[in-house]
Tab-separated table of C-alpha atoms and ligand atoms in Angstrom:
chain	number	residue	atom	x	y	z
A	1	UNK	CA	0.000	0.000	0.000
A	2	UNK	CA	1.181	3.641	-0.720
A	3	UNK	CA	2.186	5.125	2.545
A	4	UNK	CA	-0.160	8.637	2.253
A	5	UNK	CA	0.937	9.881	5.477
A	6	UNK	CA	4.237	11.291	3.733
A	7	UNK	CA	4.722	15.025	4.430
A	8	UNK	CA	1.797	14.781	6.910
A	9	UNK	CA	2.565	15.144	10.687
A	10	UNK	CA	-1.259	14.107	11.750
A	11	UNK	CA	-1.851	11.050	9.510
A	12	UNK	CA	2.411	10.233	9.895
A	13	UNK	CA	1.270	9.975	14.205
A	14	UNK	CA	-2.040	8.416	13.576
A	15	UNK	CA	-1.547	6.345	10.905
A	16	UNK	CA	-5.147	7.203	9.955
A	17	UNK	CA	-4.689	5.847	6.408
A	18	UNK	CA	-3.597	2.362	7.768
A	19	UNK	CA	-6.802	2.866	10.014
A	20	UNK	CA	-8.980	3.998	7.604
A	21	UNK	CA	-7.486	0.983	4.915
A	22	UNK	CA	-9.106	-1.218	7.795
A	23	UNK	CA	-12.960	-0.773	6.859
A	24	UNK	CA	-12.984	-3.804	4.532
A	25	UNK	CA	-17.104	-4.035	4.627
A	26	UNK	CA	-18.752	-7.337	2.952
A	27	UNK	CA	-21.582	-5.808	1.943
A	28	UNK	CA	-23.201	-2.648	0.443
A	29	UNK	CA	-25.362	-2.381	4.090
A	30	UNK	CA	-25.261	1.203	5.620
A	31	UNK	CA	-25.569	-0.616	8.890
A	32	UNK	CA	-22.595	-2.888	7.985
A	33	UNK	CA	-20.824	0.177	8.461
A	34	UNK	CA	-21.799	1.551	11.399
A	35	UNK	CA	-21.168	-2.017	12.796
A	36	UNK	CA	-18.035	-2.640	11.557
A	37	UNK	CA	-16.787	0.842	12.757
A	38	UNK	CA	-18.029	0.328	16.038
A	39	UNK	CA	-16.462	-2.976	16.594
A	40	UNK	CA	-13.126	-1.578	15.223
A	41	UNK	CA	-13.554	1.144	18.172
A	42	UNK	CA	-14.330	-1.236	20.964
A	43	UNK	CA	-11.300	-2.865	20.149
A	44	UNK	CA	-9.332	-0.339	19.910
A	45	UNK	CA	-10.916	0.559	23.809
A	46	UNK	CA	-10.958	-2.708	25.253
A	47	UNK	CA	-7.166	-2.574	24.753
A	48	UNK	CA	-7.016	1.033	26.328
A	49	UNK	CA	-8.965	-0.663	29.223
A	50	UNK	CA	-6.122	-3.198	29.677
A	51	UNK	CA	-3.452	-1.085	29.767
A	52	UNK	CA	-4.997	1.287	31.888
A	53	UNK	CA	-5.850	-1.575	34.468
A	54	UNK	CA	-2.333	-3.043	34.570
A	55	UNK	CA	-0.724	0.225	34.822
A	56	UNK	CA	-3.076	1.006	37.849
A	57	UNK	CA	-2.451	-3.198	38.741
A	58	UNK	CA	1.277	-1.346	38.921
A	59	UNK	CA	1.129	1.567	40.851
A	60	UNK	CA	-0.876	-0.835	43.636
A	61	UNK	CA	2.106	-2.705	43.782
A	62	UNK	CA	4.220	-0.117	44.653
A	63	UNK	CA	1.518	1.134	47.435
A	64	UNK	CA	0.801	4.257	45.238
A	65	UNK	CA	-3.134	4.564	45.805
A	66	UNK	CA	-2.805	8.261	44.813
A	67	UNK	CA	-1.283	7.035	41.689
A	68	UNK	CA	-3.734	4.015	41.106
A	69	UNK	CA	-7.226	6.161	41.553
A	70	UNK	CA	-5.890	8.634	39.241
A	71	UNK	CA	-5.409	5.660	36.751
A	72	UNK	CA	-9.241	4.231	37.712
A	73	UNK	CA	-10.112	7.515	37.322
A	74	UNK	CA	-9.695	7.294	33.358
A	75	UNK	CA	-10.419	4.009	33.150
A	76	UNK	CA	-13.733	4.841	33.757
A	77	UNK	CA	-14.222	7.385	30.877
A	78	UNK	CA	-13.152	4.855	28.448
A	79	UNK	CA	-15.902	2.070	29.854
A	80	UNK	CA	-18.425	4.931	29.877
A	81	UNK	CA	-17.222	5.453	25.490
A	82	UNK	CA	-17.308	1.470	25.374
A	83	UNK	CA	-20.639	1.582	26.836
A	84	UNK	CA	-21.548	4.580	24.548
A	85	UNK	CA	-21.169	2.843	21.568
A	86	UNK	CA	-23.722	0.248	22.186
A	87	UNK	CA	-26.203	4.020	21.600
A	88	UNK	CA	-24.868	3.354	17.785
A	89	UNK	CA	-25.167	-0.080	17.602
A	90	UNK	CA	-28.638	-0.385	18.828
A	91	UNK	CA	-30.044	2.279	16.277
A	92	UNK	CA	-30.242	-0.994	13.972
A	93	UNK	CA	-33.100	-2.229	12.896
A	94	UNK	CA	-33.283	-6.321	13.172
A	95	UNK	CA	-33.763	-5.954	9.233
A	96	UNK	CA	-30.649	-4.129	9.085
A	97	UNK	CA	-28.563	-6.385	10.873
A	98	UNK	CA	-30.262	-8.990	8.528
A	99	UNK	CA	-28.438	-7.609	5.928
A	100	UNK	CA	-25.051	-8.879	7.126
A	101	UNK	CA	-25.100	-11.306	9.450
A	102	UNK	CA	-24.557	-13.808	7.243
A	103	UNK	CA	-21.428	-12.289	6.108
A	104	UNK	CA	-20.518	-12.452	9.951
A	105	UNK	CA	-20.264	-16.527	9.626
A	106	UNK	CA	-19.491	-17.844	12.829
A	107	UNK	CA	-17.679	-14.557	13.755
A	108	UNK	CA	-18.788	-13.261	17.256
A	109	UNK	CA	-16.926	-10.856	19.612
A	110	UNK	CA	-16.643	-13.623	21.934
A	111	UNK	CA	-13.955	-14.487	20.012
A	112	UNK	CA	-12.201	-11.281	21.041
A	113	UNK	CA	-9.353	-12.178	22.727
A	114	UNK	CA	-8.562	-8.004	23.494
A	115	UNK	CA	-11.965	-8.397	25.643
A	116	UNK	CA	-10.464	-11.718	27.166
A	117	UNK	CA	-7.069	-9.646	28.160
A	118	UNK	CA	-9.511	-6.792	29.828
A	119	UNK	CA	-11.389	-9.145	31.364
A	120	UNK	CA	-8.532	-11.384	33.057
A	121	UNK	CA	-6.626	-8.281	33.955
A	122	UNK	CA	-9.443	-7.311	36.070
A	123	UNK	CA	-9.888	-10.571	38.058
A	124	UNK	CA	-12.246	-12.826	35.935
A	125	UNK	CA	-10.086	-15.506	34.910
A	126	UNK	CA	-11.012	-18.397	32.681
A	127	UNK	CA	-9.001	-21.200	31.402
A	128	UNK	CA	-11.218	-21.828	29.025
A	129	UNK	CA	-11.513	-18.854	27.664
A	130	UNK	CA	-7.869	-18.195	26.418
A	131	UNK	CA	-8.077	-21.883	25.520
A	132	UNK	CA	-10.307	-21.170	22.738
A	133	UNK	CA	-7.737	-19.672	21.209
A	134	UNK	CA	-5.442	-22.222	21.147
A	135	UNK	CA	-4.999	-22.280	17.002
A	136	UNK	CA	-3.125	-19.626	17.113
A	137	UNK	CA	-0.130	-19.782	18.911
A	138	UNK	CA	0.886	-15.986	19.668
A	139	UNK	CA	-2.397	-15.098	20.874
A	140	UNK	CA	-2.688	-17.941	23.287
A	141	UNK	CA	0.847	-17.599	24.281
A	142	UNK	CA	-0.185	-14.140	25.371
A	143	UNK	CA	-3.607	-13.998	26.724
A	144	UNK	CA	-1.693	-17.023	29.059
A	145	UNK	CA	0.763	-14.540	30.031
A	146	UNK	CA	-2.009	-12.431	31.459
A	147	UNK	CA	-4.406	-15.459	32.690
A	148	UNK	CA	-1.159	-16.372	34.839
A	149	UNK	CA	-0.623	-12.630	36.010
A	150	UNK	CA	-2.415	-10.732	39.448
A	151	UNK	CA	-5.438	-9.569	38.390
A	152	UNK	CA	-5.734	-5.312	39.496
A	153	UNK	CA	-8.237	-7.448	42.298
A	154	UNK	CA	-5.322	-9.975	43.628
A	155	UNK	CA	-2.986	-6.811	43.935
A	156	UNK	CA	-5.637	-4.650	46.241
A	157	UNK	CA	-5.990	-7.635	48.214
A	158	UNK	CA	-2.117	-8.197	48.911
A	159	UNK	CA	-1.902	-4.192	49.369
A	160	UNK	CA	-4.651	-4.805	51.945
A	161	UNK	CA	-2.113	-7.438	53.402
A	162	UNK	CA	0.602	-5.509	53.558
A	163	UNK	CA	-1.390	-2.804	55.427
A	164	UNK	CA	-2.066	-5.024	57.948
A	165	UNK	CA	-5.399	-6.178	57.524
A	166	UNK	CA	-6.119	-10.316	57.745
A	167	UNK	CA	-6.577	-11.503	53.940
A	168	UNK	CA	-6.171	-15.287	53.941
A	169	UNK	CA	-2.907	-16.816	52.448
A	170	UNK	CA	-4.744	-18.300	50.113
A	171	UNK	CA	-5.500	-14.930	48.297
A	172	UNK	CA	-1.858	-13.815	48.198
A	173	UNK	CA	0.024	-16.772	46.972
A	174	UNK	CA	-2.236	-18.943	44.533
A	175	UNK	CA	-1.786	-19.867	40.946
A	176	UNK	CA	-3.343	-16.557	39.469
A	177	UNK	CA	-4.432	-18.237	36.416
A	178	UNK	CA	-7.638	-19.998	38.292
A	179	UNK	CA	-10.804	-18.213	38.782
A	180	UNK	CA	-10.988	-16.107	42.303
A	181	UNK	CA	-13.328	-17.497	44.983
A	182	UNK	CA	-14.782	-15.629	47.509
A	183	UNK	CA	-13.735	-14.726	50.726
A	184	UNK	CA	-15.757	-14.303	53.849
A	185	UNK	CA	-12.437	-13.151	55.496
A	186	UNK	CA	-11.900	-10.069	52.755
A	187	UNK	CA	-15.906	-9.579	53.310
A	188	UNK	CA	-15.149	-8.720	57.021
A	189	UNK	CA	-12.002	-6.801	55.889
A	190	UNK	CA	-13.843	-4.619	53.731
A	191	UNK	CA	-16.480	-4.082	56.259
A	192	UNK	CA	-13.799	-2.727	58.925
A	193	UNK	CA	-12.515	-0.596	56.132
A	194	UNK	CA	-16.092	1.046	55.533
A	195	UNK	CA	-17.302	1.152	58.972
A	196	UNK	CA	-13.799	2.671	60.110
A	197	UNK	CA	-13.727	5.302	57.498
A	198	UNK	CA	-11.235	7.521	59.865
A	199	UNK	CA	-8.577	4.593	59.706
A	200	UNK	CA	-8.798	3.761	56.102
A	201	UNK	CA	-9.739	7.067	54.596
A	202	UNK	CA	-7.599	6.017	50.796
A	203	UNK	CA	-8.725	2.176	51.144
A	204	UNK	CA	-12.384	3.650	51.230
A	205	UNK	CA	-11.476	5.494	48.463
A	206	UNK	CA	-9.962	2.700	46.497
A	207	UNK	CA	-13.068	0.441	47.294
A	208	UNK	CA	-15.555	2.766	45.845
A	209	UNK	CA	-13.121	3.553	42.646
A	210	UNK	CA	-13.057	-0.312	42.328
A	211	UNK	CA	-17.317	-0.599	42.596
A	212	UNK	CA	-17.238	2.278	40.195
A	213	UNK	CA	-15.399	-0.069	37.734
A	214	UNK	CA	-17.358	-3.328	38.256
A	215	UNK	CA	-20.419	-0.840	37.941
A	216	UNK	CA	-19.234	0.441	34.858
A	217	UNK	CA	-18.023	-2.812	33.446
A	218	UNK	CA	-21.373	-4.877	34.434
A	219	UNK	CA	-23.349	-1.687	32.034
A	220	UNK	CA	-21.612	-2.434	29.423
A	221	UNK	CA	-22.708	-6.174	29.527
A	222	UNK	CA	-26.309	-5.078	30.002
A	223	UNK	CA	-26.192	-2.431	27.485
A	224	UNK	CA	-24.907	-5.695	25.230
A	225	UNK	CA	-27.701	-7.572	26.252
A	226	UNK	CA	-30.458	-5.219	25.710
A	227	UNK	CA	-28.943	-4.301	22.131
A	228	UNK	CA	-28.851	-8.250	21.584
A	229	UNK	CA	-32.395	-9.085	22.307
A	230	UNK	CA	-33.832	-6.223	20.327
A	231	UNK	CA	-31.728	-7.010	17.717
A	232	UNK	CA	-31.920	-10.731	17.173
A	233	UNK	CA	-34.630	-12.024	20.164
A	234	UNK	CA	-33.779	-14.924	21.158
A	235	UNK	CA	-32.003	-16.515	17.919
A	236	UNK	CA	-29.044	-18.514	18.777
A	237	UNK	CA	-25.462	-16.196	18.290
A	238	UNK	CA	-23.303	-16.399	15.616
A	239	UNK	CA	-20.489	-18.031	17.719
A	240	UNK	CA	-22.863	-20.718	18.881
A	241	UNK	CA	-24.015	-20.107	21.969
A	242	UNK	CA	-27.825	-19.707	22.788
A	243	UNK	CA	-27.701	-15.777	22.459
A	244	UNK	CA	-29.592	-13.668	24.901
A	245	UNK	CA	-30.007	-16.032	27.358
A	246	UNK	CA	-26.160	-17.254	27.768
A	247	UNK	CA	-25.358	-13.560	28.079
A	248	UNK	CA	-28.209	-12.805	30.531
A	249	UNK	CA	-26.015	-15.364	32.436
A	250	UNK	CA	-22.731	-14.199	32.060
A	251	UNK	CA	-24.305	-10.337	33.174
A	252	UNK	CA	-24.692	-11.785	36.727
A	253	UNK	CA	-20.866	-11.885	37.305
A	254	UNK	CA	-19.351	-9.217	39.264
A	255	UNK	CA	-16.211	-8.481	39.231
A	256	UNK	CA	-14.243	-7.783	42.718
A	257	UNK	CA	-17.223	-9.927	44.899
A	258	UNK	CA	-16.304	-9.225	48.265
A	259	UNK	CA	-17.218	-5.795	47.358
A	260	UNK	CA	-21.062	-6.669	46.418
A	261	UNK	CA	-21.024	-8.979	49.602
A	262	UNK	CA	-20.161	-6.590	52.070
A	263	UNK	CA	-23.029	-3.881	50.894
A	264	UNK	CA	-25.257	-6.801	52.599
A	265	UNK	CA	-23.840	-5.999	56.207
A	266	UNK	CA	-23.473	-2.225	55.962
B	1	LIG	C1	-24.733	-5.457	17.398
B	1	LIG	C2	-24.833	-6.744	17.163
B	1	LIG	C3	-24.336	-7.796	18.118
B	1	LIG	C4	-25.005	-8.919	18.424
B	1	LIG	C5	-26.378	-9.347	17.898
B	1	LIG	C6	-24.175	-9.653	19.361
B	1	LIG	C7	-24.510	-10.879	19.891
B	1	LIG	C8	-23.721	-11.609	20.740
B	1	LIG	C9	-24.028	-12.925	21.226
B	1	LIG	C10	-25.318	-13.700	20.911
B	1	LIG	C11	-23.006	-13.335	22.013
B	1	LIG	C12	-22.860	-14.693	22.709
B	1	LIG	C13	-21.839	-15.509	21.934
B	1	LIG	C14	-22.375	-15.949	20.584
B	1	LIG	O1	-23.067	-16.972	20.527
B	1	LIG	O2	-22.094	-15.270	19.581
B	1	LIG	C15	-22.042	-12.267	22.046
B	1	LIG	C16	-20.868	-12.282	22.784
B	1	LIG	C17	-19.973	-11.247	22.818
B	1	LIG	N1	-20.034	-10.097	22.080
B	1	LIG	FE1	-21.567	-9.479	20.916
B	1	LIG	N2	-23.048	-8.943	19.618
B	1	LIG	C18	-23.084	-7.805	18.873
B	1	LIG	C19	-22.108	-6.844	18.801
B	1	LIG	C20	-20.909	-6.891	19.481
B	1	LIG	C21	-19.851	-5.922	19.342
B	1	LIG	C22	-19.856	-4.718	18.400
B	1	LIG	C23	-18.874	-6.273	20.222
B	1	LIG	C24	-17.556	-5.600	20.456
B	1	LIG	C25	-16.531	-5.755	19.670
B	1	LIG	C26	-19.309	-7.473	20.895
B	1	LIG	C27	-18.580	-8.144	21.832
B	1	LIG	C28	-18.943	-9.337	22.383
B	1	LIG	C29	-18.148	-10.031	23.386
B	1	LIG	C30	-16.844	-9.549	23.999
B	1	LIG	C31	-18.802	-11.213	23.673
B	1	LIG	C32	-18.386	-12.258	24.711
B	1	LIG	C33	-18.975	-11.867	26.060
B	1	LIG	C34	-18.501	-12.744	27.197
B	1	LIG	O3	-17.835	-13.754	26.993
B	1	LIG	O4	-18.814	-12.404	28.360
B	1	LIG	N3	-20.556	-7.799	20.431
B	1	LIG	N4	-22.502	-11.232	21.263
Protein backbone atom coordinates (compact mmCIF):
# COMPACT_ATOMS: atom_id res chain seq x y z
CA UNK A 1 0.00 0.00 0.00
CA UNK A 2 1.18 3.64 -0.72
CA UNK A 3 2.19 5.12 2.55
CA UNK A 4 -0.16 8.64 2.25
CA UNK A 5 0.94 9.88 5.48
CA UNK A 6 4.24 11.29 3.73
CA UNK A 7 4.72 15.02 4.43
CA UNK A 8 1.80 14.78 6.91
CA UNK A 9 2.57 15.14 10.69
CA UNK A 10 -1.26 14.11 11.75
CA UNK A 11 -1.85 11.05 9.51
CA UNK A 12 2.41 10.23 9.90
CA UNK A 13 1.27 9.98 14.21
CA UNK A 14 -2.04 8.42 13.58
CA UNK A 15 -1.55 6.35 10.90
CA UNK A 16 -5.15 7.20 9.95
CA UNK A 17 -4.69 5.85 6.41
CA UNK A 18 -3.60 2.36 7.77
CA UNK A 19 -6.80 2.87 10.01
CA UNK A 20 -8.98 4.00 7.60
CA UNK A 21 -7.49 0.98 4.92
CA UNK A 22 -9.11 -1.22 7.80
CA UNK A 23 -12.96 -0.77 6.86
CA UNK A 24 -12.98 -3.80 4.53
CA UNK A 25 -17.10 -4.03 4.63
CA UNK A 26 -18.75 -7.34 2.95
CA UNK A 27 -21.58 -5.81 1.94
CA UNK A 28 -23.20 -2.65 0.44
CA UNK A 29 -25.36 -2.38 4.09
CA UNK A 30 -25.26 1.20 5.62
CA UNK A 31 -25.57 -0.62 8.89
CA UNK A 32 -22.60 -2.89 7.98
CA UNK A 33 -20.82 0.18 8.46
CA UNK A 34 -21.80 1.55 11.40
CA UNK A 35 -21.17 -2.02 12.80
CA UNK A 36 -18.03 -2.64 11.56
CA UNK A 37 -16.79 0.84 12.76
CA UNK A 38 -18.03 0.33 16.04
CA UNK A 39 -16.46 -2.98 16.59
CA UNK A 40 -13.13 -1.58 15.22
CA UNK A 41 -13.55 1.14 18.17
CA UNK A 42 -14.33 -1.24 20.96
CA UNK A 43 -11.30 -2.87 20.15
CA UNK A 44 -9.33 -0.34 19.91
CA UNK A 45 -10.92 0.56 23.81
CA UNK A 46 -10.96 -2.71 25.25
CA UNK A 47 -7.17 -2.57 24.75
CA UNK A 48 -7.02 1.03 26.33
CA UNK A 49 -8.97 -0.66 29.22
CA UNK A 50 -6.12 -3.20 29.68
CA UNK A 51 -3.45 -1.08 29.77
CA UNK A 52 -5.00 1.29 31.89
CA UNK A 53 -5.85 -1.58 34.47
CA UNK A 54 -2.33 -3.04 34.57
CA UNK A 55 -0.72 0.22 34.82
CA UNK A 56 -3.08 1.01 37.85
CA UNK A 57 -2.45 -3.20 38.74
CA UNK A 58 1.28 -1.35 38.92
CA UNK A 59 1.13 1.57 40.85
CA UNK A 60 -0.88 -0.84 43.64
CA UNK A 61 2.11 -2.71 43.78
CA UNK A 62 4.22 -0.12 44.65
CA UNK A 63 1.52 1.13 47.43
CA UNK A 64 0.80 4.26 45.24
CA UNK A 65 -3.13 4.56 45.81
CA UNK A 66 -2.81 8.26 44.81
CA UNK A 67 -1.28 7.03 41.69
CA UNK A 68 -3.73 4.01 41.11
CA UNK A 69 -7.23 6.16 41.55
CA UNK A 70 -5.89 8.63 39.24
CA UNK A 71 -5.41 5.66 36.75
CA UNK A 72 -9.24 4.23 37.71
CA UNK A 73 -10.11 7.52 37.32
CA UNK A 74 -9.70 7.29 33.36
CA UNK A 75 -10.42 4.01 33.15
CA UNK A 76 -13.73 4.84 33.76
CA UNK A 77 -14.22 7.38 30.88
CA UNK A 78 -13.15 4.86 28.45
CA UNK A 79 -15.90 2.07 29.85
CA UNK A 80 -18.43 4.93 29.88
CA UNK A 81 -17.22 5.45 25.49
CA UNK A 82 -17.31 1.47 25.37
CA UNK A 83 -20.64 1.58 26.84
CA UNK A 84 -21.55 4.58 24.55
CA UNK A 85 -21.17 2.84 21.57
CA UNK A 86 -23.72 0.25 22.19
CA UNK A 87 -26.20 4.02 21.60
CA UNK A 88 -24.87 3.35 17.79
CA UNK A 89 -25.17 -0.08 17.60
CA UNK A 90 -28.64 -0.38 18.83
CA UNK A 91 -30.04 2.28 16.28
CA UNK A 92 -30.24 -0.99 13.97
CA UNK A 93 -33.10 -2.23 12.90
CA UNK A 94 -33.28 -6.32 13.17
CA UNK A 95 -33.76 -5.95 9.23
CA UNK A 96 -30.65 -4.13 9.08
CA UNK A 97 -28.56 -6.38 10.87
CA UNK A 98 -30.26 -8.99 8.53
CA UNK A 99 -28.44 -7.61 5.93
CA UNK A 100 -25.05 -8.88 7.13
CA UNK A 101 -25.10 -11.31 9.45
CA UNK A 102 -24.56 -13.81 7.24
CA UNK A 103 -21.43 -12.29 6.11
CA UNK A 104 -20.52 -12.45 9.95
CA UNK A 105 -20.26 -16.53 9.63
CA UNK A 106 -19.49 -17.84 12.83
CA UNK A 107 -17.68 -14.56 13.75
CA UNK A 108 -18.79 -13.26 17.26
CA UNK A 109 -16.93 -10.86 19.61
CA UNK A 110 -16.64 -13.62 21.93
CA UNK A 111 -13.96 -14.49 20.01
CA UNK A 112 -12.20 -11.28 21.04
CA UNK A 113 -9.35 -12.18 22.73
CA UNK A 114 -8.56 -8.00 23.49
CA UNK A 115 -11.96 -8.40 25.64
CA UNK A 116 -10.46 -11.72 27.17
CA UNK A 117 -7.07 -9.65 28.16
CA UNK A 118 -9.51 -6.79 29.83
CA UNK A 119 -11.39 -9.14 31.36
CA UNK A 120 -8.53 -11.38 33.06
CA UNK A 121 -6.63 -8.28 33.95
CA UNK A 122 -9.44 -7.31 36.07
CA UNK A 123 -9.89 -10.57 38.06
CA UNK A 124 -12.25 -12.83 35.94
CA UNK A 125 -10.09 -15.51 34.91
CA UNK A 126 -11.01 -18.40 32.68
CA UNK A 127 -9.00 -21.20 31.40
CA UNK A 128 -11.22 -21.83 29.02
CA UNK A 129 -11.51 -18.85 27.66
CA UNK A 130 -7.87 -18.19 26.42
CA UNK A 131 -8.08 -21.88 25.52
CA UNK A 132 -10.31 -21.17 22.74
CA UNK A 133 -7.74 -19.67 21.21
CA UNK A 134 -5.44 -22.22 21.15
CA UNK A 135 -5.00 -22.28 17.00
CA UNK A 136 -3.12 -19.63 17.11
CA UNK A 137 -0.13 -19.78 18.91
CA UNK A 138 0.89 -15.99 19.67
CA UNK A 139 -2.40 -15.10 20.87
CA UNK A 140 -2.69 -17.94 23.29
CA UNK A 141 0.85 -17.60 24.28
CA UNK A 142 -0.18 -14.14 25.37
CA UNK A 143 -3.61 -14.00 26.72
CA UNK A 144 -1.69 -17.02 29.06
CA UNK A 145 0.76 -14.54 30.03
CA UNK A 146 -2.01 -12.43 31.46
CA UNK A 147 -4.41 -15.46 32.69
CA UNK A 148 -1.16 -16.37 34.84
CA UNK A 149 -0.62 -12.63 36.01
CA UNK A 150 -2.41 -10.73 39.45
CA UNK A 151 -5.44 -9.57 38.39
CA UNK A 152 -5.73 -5.31 39.50
CA UNK A 153 -8.24 -7.45 42.30
CA UNK A 154 -5.32 -9.98 43.63
CA UNK A 155 -2.99 -6.81 43.93
CA UNK A 156 -5.64 -4.65 46.24
CA UNK A 157 -5.99 -7.64 48.21
CA UNK A 158 -2.12 -8.20 48.91
CA UNK A 159 -1.90 -4.19 49.37
CA UNK A 160 -4.65 -4.81 51.95
CA UNK A 161 -2.11 -7.44 53.40
CA UNK A 162 0.60 -5.51 53.56
CA UNK A 163 -1.39 -2.80 55.43
CA UNK A 164 -2.07 -5.02 57.95
CA UNK A 165 -5.40 -6.18 57.52
CA UNK A 166 -6.12 -10.32 57.74
CA UNK A 167 -6.58 -11.50 53.94
CA UNK A 168 -6.17 -15.29 53.94
CA UNK A 169 -2.91 -16.82 52.45
CA UNK A 170 -4.74 -18.30 50.11
CA UNK A 171 -5.50 -14.93 48.30
CA UNK A 172 -1.86 -13.81 48.20
CA UNK A 173 0.02 -16.77 46.97
CA UNK A 174 -2.24 -18.94 44.53
CA UNK A 175 -1.79 -19.87 40.95
CA UNK A 176 -3.34 -16.56 39.47
CA UNK A 177 -4.43 -18.24 36.42
CA UNK A 178 -7.64 -20.00 38.29
CA UNK A 179 -10.80 -18.21 38.78
CA UNK A 180 -10.99 -16.11 42.30
CA UNK A 181 -13.33 -17.50 44.98
CA UNK A 182 -14.78 -15.63 47.51
CA UNK A 183 -13.73 -14.73 50.73
CA UNK A 184 -15.76 -14.30 53.85
CA UNK A 185 -12.44 -13.15 55.50
CA UNK A 186 -11.90 -10.07 52.75
CA UNK A 187 -15.91 -9.58 53.31
CA UNK A 188 -15.15 -8.72 57.02
CA UNK A 189 -12.00 -6.80 55.89
CA UNK A 190 -13.84 -4.62 53.73
CA UNK A 191 -16.48 -4.08 56.26
CA UNK A 192 -13.80 -2.73 58.93
CA UNK A 193 -12.52 -0.60 56.13
CA UNK A 194 -16.09 1.05 55.53
CA UNK A 195 -17.30 1.15 58.97
CA UNK A 196 -13.80 2.67 60.11
CA UNK A 197 -13.73 5.30 57.50
CA UNK A 198 -11.24 7.52 59.87
CA UNK A 199 -8.58 4.59 59.71
CA UNK A 200 -8.80 3.76 56.10
CA UNK A 201 -9.74 7.07 54.60
CA UNK A 202 -7.60 6.02 50.80
CA UNK A 203 -8.73 2.18 51.14
CA UNK A 204 -12.38 3.65 51.23
CA UNK A 205 -11.48 5.49 48.46
CA UNK A 206 -9.96 2.70 46.50
CA UNK A 207 -13.07 0.44 47.29
CA UNK A 208 -15.56 2.77 45.84
CA UNK A 209 -13.12 3.55 42.65
CA UNK A 210 -13.06 -0.31 42.33
CA UNK A 211 -17.32 -0.60 42.60
CA UNK A 212 -17.24 2.28 40.20
CA UNK A 213 -15.40 -0.07 37.73
CA UNK A 214 -17.36 -3.33 38.26
CA UNK A 215 -20.42 -0.84 37.94
CA UNK A 216 -19.23 0.44 34.86
CA UNK A 217 -18.02 -2.81 33.45
CA UNK A 218 -21.37 -4.88 34.43
CA UNK A 219 -23.35 -1.69 32.03
CA UNK A 220 -21.61 -2.43 29.42
CA UNK A 221 -22.71 -6.17 29.53
CA UNK A 222 -26.31 -5.08 30.00
CA UNK A 223 -26.19 -2.43 27.48
CA UNK A 224 -24.91 -5.69 25.23
CA UNK A 225 -27.70 -7.57 26.25
CA UNK A 226 -30.46 -5.22 25.71
CA UNK A 227 -28.94 -4.30 22.13
CA UNK A 228 -28.85 -8.25 21.58
CA UNK A 229 -32.39 -9.08 22.31
CA UNK A 230 -33.83 -6.22 20.33
CA UNK A 231 -31.73 -7.01 17.72
CA UNK A 232 -31.92 -10.73 17.17
CA UNK A 233 -34.63 -12.02 20.16
CA UNK A 234 -33.78 -14.92 21.16
CA UNK A 235 -32.00 -16.52 17.92
CA UNK A 236 -29.04 -18.51 18.78
CA UNK A 237 -25.46 -16.20 18.29
CA UNK A 238 -23.30 -16.40 15.62
CA UNK A 239 -20.49 -18.03 17.72
CA UNK A 240 -22.86 -20.72 18.88
CA UNK A 241 -24.01 -20.11 21.97
CA UNK A 242 -27.83 -19.71 22.79
CA UNK A 243 -27.70 -15.78 22.46
CA UNK A 244 -29.59 -13.67 24.90
CA UNK A 245 -30.01 -16.03 27.36
CA UNK A 246 -26.16 -17.25 27.77
CA UNK A 247 -25.36 -13.56 28.08
CA UNK A 248 -28.21 -12.80 30.53
CA UNK A 249 -26.02 -15.36 32.44
CA UNK A 250 -22.73 -14.20 32.06
CA UNK A 251 -24.30 -10.34 33.17
CA UNK A 252 -24.69 -11.79 36.73
CA UNK A 253 -20.87 -11.89 37.31
CA UNK A 254 -19.35 -9.22 39.26
CA UNK A 255 -16.21 -8.48 39.23
CA UNK A 256 -14.24 -7.78 42.72
CA UNK A 257 -17.22 -9.93 44.90
CA UNK A 258 -16.30 -9.23 48.27
CA UNK A 259 -17.22 -5.80 47.36
CA UNK A 260 -21.06 -6.67 46.42
CA UNK A 261 -21.02 -8.98 49.60
CA UNK A 262 -20.16 -6.59 52.07
CA UNK A 263 -23.03 -3.88 50.89
CA UNK A 264 -25.26 -6.80 52.60
CA UNK A 265 -23.84 -6.00 56.21
CA UNK A 266 -23.47 -2.23 55.96
C1 LIG B 1 -24.73 -5.46 17.40
C2 LIG B 1 -24.83 -6.74 17.16
C3 LIG B 1 -24.34 -7.80 18.12
C4 LIG B 1 -25.00 -8.92 18.42
C5 LIG B 1 -26.38 -9.35 17.90
C6 LIG B 1 -24.17 -9.65 19.36
C7 LIG B 1 -24.51 -10.88 19.89
C8 LIG B 1 -23.72 -11.61 20.74
C9 LIG B 1 -24.03 -12.92 21.23
C10 LIG B 1 -25.32 -13.70 20.91
C11 LIG B 1 -23.01 -13.34 22.01
C12 LIG B 1 -22.86 -14.69 22.71
C13 LIG B 1 -21.84 -15.51 21.93
C14 LIG B 1 -22.38 -15.95 20.58
O1 LIG B 1 -23.07 -16.97 20.53
O2 LIG B 1 -22.09 -15.27 19.58
C15 LIG B 1 -22.04 -12.27 22.05
C16 LIG B 1 -20.87 -12.28 22.78
C17 LIG B 1 -19.97 -11.25 22.82
N1 LIG B 1 -20.03 -10.10 22.08
FE1 LIG B 1 -21.57 -9.48 20.92
N2 LIG B 1 -23.05 -8.94 19.62
C18 LIG B 1 -23.08 -7.81 18.87
C19 LIG B 1 -22.11 -6.84 18.80
C20 LIG B 1 -20.91 -6.89 19.48
C21 LIG B 1 -19.85 -5.92 19.34
C22 LIG B 1 -19.86 -4.72 18.40
C23 LIG B 1 -18.87 -6.27 20.22
C24 LIG B 1 -17.56 -5.60 20.46
C25 LIG B 1 -16.53 -5.76 19.67
C26 LIG B 1 -19.31 -7.47 20.89
C27 LIG B 1 -18.58 -8.14 21.83
C28 LIG B 1 -18.94 -9.34 22.38
C29 LIG B 1 -18.15 -10.03 23.39
C30 LIG B 1 -16.84 -9.55 24.00
C31 LIG B 1 -18.80 -11.21 23.67
C32 LIG B 1 -18.39 -12.26 24.71
C33 LIG B 1 -18.97 -11.87 26.06
C34 LIG B 1 -18.50 -12.74 27.20
O3 LIG B 1 -17.84 -13.75 26.99
O4 LIG B 1 -18.81 -12.40 28.36
N3 LIG B 1 -20.56 -7.80 20.43
N4 LIG B 1 -22.50 -11.23 21.26
Amino acid sequence: MEDESKGNPFVEYVRSDVLFSLQQFRTGSGAERSFLIMSQIMELLFKLAYDESVRARELLDTDDIAGALWNLRRLRHVYAMLSGAWDVLSAMSPAEYGEFREQLGEGSGFQSYMYRHMEFSLGNKNPAMAGMHGGDERTYRELRRTLAEPSLYDAVLRLLRRRGLPVPDACVERDWSEPYEEQDAVVEIWRTVYSERDNYGDLHRLAEALVDLAHDFARWRSLHLLTVERLIGAKTGTGGTSGASWLRRVSEHRFFPELWSVRSTL
